[in-house]
Tab-separated table of C-alpha atoms and ligand atoms in Angstrom:
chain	number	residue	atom	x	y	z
A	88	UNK	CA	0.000	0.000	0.000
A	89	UNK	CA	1.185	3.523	-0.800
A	90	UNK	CA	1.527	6.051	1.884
A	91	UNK	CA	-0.261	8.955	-0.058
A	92	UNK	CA	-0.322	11.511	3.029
A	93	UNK	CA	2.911	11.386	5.475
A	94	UNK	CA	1.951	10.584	9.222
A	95	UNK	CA	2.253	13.729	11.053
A	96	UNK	CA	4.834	14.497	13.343
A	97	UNK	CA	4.691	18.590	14.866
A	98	UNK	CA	8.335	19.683	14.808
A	99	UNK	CA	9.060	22.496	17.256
A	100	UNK	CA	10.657	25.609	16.118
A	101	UNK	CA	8.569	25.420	12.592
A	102	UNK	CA	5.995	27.782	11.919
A	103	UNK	CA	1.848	26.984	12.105
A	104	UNK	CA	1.434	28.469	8.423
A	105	UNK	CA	3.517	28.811	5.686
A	106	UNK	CA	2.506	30.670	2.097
A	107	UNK	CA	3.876	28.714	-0.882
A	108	UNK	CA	4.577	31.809	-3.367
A	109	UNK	CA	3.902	29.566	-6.708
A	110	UNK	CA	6.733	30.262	-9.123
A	111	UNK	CA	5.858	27.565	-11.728
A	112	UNK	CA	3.987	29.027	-14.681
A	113	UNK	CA	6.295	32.007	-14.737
A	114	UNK	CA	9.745	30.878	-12.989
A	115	UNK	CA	9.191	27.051	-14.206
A	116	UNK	CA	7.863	28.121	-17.934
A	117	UNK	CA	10.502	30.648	-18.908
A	118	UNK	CA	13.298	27.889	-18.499
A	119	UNK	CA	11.551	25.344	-20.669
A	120	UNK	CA	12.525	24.891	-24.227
A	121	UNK	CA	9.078	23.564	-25.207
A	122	UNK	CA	6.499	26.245	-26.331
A	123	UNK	CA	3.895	26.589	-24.334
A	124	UNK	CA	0.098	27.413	-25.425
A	125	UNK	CA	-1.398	30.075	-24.222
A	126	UNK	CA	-4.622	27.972	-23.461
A	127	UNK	CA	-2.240	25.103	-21.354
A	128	UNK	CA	-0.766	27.796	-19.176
A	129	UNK	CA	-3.652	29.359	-18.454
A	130	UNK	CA	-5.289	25.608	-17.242
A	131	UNK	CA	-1.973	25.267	-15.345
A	132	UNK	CA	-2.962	28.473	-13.148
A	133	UNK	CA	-6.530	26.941	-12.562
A	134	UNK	CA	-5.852	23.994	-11.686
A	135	UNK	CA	-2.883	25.037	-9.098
A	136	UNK	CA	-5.553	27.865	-7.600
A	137	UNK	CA	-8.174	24.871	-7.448
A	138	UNK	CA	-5.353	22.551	-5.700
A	139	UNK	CA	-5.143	25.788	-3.231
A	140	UNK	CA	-2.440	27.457	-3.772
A	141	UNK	CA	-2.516	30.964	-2.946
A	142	UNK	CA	0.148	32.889	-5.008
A	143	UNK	CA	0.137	31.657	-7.926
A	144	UNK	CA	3.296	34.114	-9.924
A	145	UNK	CA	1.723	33.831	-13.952
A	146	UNK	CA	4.284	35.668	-16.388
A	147	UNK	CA	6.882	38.451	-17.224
A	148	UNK	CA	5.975	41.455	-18.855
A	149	UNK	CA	9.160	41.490	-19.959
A	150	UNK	CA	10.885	42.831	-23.736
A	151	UNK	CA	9.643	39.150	-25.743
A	152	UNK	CA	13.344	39.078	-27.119
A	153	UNK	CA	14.298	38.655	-23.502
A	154	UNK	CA	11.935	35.622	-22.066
A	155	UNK	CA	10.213	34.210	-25.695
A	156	UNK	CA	8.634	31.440	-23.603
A	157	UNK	CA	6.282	34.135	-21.934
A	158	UNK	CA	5.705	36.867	-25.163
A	159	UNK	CA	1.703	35.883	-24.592
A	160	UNK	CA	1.615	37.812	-20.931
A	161	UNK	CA	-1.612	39.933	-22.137
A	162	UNK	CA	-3.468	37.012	-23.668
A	163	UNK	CA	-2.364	34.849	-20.655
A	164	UNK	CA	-3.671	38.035	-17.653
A	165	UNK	CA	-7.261	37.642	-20.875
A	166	UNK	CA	-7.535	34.145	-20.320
A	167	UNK	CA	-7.386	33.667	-16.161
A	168	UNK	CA	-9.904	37.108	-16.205
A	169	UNK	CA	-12.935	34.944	-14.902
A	170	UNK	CA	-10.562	32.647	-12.490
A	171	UNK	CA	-8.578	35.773	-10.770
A	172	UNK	CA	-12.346	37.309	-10.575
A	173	UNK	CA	-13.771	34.296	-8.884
A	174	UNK	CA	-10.296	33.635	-6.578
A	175	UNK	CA	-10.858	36.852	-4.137
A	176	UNK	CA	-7.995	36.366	-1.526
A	177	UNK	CA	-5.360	34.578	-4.325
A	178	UNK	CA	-2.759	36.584	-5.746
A	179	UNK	CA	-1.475	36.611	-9.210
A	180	UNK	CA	1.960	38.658	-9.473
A	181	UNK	CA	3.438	39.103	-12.540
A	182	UNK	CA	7.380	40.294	-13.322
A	183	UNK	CA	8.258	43.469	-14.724
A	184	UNK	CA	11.687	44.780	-15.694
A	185	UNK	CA	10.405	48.271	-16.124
A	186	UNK	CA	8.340	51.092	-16.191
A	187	UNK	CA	7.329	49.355	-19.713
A	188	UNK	CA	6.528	46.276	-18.495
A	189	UNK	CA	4.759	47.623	-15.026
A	190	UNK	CA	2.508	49.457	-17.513
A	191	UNK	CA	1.655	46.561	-18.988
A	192	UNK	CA	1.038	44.612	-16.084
A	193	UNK	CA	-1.132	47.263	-14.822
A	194	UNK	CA	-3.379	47.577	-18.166
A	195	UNK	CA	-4.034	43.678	-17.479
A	196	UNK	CA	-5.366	44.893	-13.650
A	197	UNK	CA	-2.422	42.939	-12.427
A	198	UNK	CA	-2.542	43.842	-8.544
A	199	UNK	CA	1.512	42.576	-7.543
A	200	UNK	CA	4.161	42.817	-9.154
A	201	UNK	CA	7.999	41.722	-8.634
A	202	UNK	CA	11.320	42.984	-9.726
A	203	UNK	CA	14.522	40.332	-10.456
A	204	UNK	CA	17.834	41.823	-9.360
A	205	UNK	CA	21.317	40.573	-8.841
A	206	UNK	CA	23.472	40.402	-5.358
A	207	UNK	CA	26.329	39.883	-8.081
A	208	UNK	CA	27.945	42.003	-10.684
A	209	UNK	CA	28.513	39.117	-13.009
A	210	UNK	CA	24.997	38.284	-13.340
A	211	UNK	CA	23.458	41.430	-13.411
A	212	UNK	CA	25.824	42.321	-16.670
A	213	UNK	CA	24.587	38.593	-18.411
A	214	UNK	CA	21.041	38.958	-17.205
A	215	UNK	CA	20.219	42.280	-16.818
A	216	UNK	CA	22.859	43.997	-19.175
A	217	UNK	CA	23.786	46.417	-17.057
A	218	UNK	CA	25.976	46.702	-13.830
A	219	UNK	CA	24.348	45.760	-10.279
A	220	UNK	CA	23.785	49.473	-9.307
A	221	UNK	CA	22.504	50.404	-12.759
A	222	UNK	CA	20.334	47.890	-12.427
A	223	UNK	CA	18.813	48.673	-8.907
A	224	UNK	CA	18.604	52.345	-10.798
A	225	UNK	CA	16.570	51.105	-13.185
A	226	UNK	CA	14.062	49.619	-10.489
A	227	UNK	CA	13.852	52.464	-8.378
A	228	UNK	CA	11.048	54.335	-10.332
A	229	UNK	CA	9.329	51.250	-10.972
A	230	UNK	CA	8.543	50.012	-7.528
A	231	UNK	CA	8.102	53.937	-6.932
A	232	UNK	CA	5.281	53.946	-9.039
A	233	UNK	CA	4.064	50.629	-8.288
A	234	UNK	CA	3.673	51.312	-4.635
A	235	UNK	CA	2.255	54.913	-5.268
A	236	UNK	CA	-0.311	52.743	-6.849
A	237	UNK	CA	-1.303	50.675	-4.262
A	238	UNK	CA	0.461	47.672	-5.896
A	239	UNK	CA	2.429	44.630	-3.759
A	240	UNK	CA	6.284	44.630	-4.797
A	241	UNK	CA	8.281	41.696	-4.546
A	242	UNK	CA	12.093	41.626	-4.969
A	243	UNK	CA	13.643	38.501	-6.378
A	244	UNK	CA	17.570	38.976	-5.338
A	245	UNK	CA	19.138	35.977	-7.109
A	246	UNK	CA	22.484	34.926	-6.466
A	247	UNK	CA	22.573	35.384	-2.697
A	248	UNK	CA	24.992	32.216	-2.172
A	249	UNK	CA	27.061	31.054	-5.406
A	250	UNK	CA	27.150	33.289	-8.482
A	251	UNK	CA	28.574	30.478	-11.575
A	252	UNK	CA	31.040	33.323	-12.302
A	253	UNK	CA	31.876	35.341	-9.222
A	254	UNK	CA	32.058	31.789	-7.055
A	255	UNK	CA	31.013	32.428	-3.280
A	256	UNK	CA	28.954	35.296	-2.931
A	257	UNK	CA	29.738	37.733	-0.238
A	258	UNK	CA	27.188	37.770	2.536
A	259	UNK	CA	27.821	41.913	2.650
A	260	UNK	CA	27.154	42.520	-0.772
A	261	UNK	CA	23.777	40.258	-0.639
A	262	UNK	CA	22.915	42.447	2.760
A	263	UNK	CA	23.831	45.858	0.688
A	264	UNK	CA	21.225	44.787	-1.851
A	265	UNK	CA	19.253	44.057	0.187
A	266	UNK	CA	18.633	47.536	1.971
A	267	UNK	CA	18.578	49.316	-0.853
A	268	UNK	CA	15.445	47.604	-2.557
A	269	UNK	CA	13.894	48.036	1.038
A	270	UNK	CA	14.805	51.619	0.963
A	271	UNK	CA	13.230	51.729	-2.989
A	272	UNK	CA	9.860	49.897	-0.881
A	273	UNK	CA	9.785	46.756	-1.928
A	274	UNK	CA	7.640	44.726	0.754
A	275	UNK	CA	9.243	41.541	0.086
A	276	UNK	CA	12.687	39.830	-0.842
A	277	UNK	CA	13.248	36.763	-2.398
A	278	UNK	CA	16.311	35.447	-1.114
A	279	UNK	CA	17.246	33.240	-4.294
A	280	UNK	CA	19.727	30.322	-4.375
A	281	UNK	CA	20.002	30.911	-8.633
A	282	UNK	CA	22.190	27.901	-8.666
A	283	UNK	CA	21.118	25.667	-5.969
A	284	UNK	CA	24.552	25.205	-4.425
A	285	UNK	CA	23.834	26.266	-0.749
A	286	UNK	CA	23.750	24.370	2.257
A	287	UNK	CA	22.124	25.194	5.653
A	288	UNK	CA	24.825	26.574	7.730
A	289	UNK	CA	25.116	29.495	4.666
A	290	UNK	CA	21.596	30.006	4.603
A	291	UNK	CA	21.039	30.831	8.264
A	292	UNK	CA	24.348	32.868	8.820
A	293	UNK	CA	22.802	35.010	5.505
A	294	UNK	CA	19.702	35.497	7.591
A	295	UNK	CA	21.575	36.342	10.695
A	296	UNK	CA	23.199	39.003	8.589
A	297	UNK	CA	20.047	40.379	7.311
A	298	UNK	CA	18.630	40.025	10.772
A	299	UNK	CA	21.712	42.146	12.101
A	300	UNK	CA	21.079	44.783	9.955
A	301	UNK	CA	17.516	45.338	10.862
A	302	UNK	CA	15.823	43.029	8.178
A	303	UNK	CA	13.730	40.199	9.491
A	304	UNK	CA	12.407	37.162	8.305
A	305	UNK	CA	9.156	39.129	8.112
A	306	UNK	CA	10.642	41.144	4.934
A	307	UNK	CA	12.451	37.447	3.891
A	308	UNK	CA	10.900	34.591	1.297
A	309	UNK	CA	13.361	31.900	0.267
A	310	UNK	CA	13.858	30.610	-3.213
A	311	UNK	CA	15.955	27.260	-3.247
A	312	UNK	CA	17.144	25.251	-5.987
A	313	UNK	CA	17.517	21.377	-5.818
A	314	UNK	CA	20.853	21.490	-8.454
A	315	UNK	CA	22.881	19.624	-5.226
A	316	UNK	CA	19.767	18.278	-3.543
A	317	UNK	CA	19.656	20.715	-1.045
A	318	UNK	CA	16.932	23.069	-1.377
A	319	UNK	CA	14.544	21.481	1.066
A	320	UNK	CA	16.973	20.833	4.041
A	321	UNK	CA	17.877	24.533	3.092
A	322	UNK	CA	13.791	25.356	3.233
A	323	UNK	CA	13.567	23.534	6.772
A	324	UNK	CA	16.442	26.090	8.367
A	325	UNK	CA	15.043	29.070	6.835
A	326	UNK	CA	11.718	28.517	8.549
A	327	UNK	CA	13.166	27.840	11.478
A	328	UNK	CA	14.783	30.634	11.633
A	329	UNK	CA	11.381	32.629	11.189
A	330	UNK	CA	10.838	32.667	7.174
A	331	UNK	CA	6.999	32.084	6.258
A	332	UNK	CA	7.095	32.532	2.650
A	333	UNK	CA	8.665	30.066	0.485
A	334	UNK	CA	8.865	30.022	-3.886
A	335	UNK	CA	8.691	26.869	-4.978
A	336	UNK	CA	6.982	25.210	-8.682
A	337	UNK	CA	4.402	22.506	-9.211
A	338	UNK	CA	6.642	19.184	-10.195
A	339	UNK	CA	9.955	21.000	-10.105
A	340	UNK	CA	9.212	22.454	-13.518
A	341	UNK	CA	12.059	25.019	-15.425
A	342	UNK	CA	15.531	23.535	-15.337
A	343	UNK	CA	18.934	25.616	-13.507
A	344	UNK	CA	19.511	28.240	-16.778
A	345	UNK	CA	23.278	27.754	-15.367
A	346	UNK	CA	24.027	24.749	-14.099
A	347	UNK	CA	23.133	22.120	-16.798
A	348	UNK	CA	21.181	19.838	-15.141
A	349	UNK	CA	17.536	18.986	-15.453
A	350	UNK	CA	16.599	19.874	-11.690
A	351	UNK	CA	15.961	23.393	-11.372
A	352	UNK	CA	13.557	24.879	-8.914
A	353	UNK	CA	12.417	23.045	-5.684
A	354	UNK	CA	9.014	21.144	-6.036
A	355	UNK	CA	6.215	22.375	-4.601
A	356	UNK	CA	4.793	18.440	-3.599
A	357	UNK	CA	8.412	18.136	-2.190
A	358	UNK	CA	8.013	21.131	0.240
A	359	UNK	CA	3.787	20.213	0.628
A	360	UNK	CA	4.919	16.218	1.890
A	361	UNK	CA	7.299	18.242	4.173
A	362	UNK	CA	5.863	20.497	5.550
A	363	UNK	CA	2.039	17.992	5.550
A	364	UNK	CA	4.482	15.620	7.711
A	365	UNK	CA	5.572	18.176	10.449
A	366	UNK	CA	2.093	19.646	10.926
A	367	UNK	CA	2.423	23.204	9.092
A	368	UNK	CA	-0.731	24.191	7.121
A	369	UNK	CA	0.111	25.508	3.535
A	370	UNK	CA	-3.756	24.942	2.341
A	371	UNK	CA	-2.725	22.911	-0.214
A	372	UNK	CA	-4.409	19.525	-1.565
A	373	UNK	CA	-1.266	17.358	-2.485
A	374	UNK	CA	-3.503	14.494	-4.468
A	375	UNK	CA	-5.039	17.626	-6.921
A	376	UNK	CA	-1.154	19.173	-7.001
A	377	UNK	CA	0.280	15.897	-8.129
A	378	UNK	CA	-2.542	15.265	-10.727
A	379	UNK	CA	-2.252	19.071	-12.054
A	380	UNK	CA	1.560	17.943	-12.152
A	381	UNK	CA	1.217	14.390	-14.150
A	382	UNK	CA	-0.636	16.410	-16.570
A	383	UNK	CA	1.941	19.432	-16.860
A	384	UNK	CA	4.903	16.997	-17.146
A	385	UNK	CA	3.032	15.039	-20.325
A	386	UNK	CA	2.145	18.677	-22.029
A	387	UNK	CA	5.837	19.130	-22.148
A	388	UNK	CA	6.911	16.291	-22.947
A	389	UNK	CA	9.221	15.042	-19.848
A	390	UNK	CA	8.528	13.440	-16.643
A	391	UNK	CA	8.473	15.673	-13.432
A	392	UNK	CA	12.252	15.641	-11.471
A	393	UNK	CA	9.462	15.633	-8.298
A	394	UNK	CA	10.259	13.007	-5.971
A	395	UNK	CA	6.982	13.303	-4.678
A	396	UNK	CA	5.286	13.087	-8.327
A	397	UNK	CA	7.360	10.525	-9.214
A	398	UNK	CA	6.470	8.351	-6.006
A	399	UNK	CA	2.487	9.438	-6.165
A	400	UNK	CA	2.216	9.728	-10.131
A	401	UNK	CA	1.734	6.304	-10.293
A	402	UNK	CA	-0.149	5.004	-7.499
A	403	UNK	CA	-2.920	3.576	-9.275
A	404	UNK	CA	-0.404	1.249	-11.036
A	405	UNK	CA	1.280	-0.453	-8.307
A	406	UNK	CA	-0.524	-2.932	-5.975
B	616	LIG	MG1	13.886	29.652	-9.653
């Protein structure tokens, strides 16, 4: 017989609650080769909403040179208008690079939005084409006018631990960052682990040094990839150490852009089974996430790296 829900065992020190901040359709999506249609993406949102999830990050309004995989952001916001209606209390966050895209975004009646910048210098000139602080320039007026409209901003600062360039990141630059998109009034960071090659003891000394410097795990969501298998042990820490948001994508979907290897961004069923197993809510149906997942992995065309798929996905086919 298959265990399909773990036995629960409370761990002290973990939170009651945690929000899982969906990156999949938008995160996942923009790393796959296969071409999405607009019609698949847009069941991919439903069904993750109707599994319970409640962030569910859709696109990029970003240049469609830059991220091809996501050119259909308007069509996509025109084809979830009678879900995001009906879903009062879920949140549908887009990215935007700037005050371009944000206009975009906002012409769809997109409600959150979330800027992607760099602790590193490396990355920022290969990603963003411009240096860090030019970068963070370019920002500034966006999340300016994006709060003076009432809008949630999220910050997504990869690189925080191991930049494929750079090597080790420096935990002072990471904090300098940091501060300044707090200063700009962002509400949120996104600590992100871009090439998945943390481990736990760097991911709570980080979070000391944020802590030190006035920012607290209230500010803080982690983003963890699985590239060395570490992203949930890396997960566990950060909510011990107070983090209650935490990006993860249905099945694992969107491989590492720098790192070669199929696993990319930490599975949402991998952090649900967790998290189910030590008593902390997340409001999320596993069984309807796995199912939404089986059928995600067969529209593109490769099983999901999920663990947790992998060992559910086939249930009905074992005795
Ligand atoms: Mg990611």
């Amino acid at each position: 017989m298959t265990i399909t829900v773990p036995p629960v065992h409370r761990r002290p020190g973990l939170p009651d609650r945690v929000t899982i901040w969906e990156v999949g359709p938008r995160d996942g999506l923009q790393n796959e080769a296969a071409a999405v249609p607009v019609a698949v993406k847009a069941e991919l949102v439903e069904r993750l909403v109707g599994a319970g999830l409640a962030v569910v990050e859709v696109t990029s309004f970003v240049h469609p040179s830059w991220v091809p995989q996501l050119a259909d952001a308007e069509d996509l916001y025109g084809a979830l208008s009678h879900t995001i209606a009906e879903s009062p209390g879920v949140r549908f966050p887009a990215l935007v690079a700037n005050l371009a895209g944000l206009e975009r975004a906002q012409s769809c009646g997109v409600t959150d939005v979330c800027v992607f910048a760099s602790a590193t210098e490396s990355f920022a000139r290969r990603n963003l084409n411009r240096s860090r602080d030019d970068a963070l320039c370019m920002f500034a007026p966006v999340v300016a006018e994006a709060t003076g409209a009432g809008m949630g901003v999220r910050a997504y600062v990869s690189m925080c631990f191991g930049d494929p360039w750079e090597g080790t990141v420096d935990e002072d630059d990471v904090v300098a960052v940091c501060e300044r998109l707090l200063e700009m009034g962002c509400d949120e960071l996104s600590l992100g682990d871009t090439i998945g090659v943390a481990t736990s003891g760097q991911v709570t000394d980080l979070l000391d040094a944020l802590g030190r410097r006035g920012i607290g795990t209230d500010r803080l969501a982690v983003h963890f990839h699985d590239t060395y298998g570490q992203a949930l042990a890396n997960t566990l820490v950060s909510l011990e150490a107070g983090v209650t948001t935490v990006d993860s994508s249905a099945g694992g979907i969107g491989g590492c852009p720098f790192a070669g290897s199929a696993t990319g961004n930490l599975a949402t069923e991998d952090l649900c089974w967790a998290l189910a197993g030590a008593g902390v809510e997340t409001g999320v149906d596993l069984g309807s996430l796995v199912a939404t997942s089986t059928w995600m992995a067969a529209q593109l065309g490769r099983p999901s790296p999920s663990k947790v798929v992998q060992a559910l996905a086939g249930d009905e086919e074992r005795p």
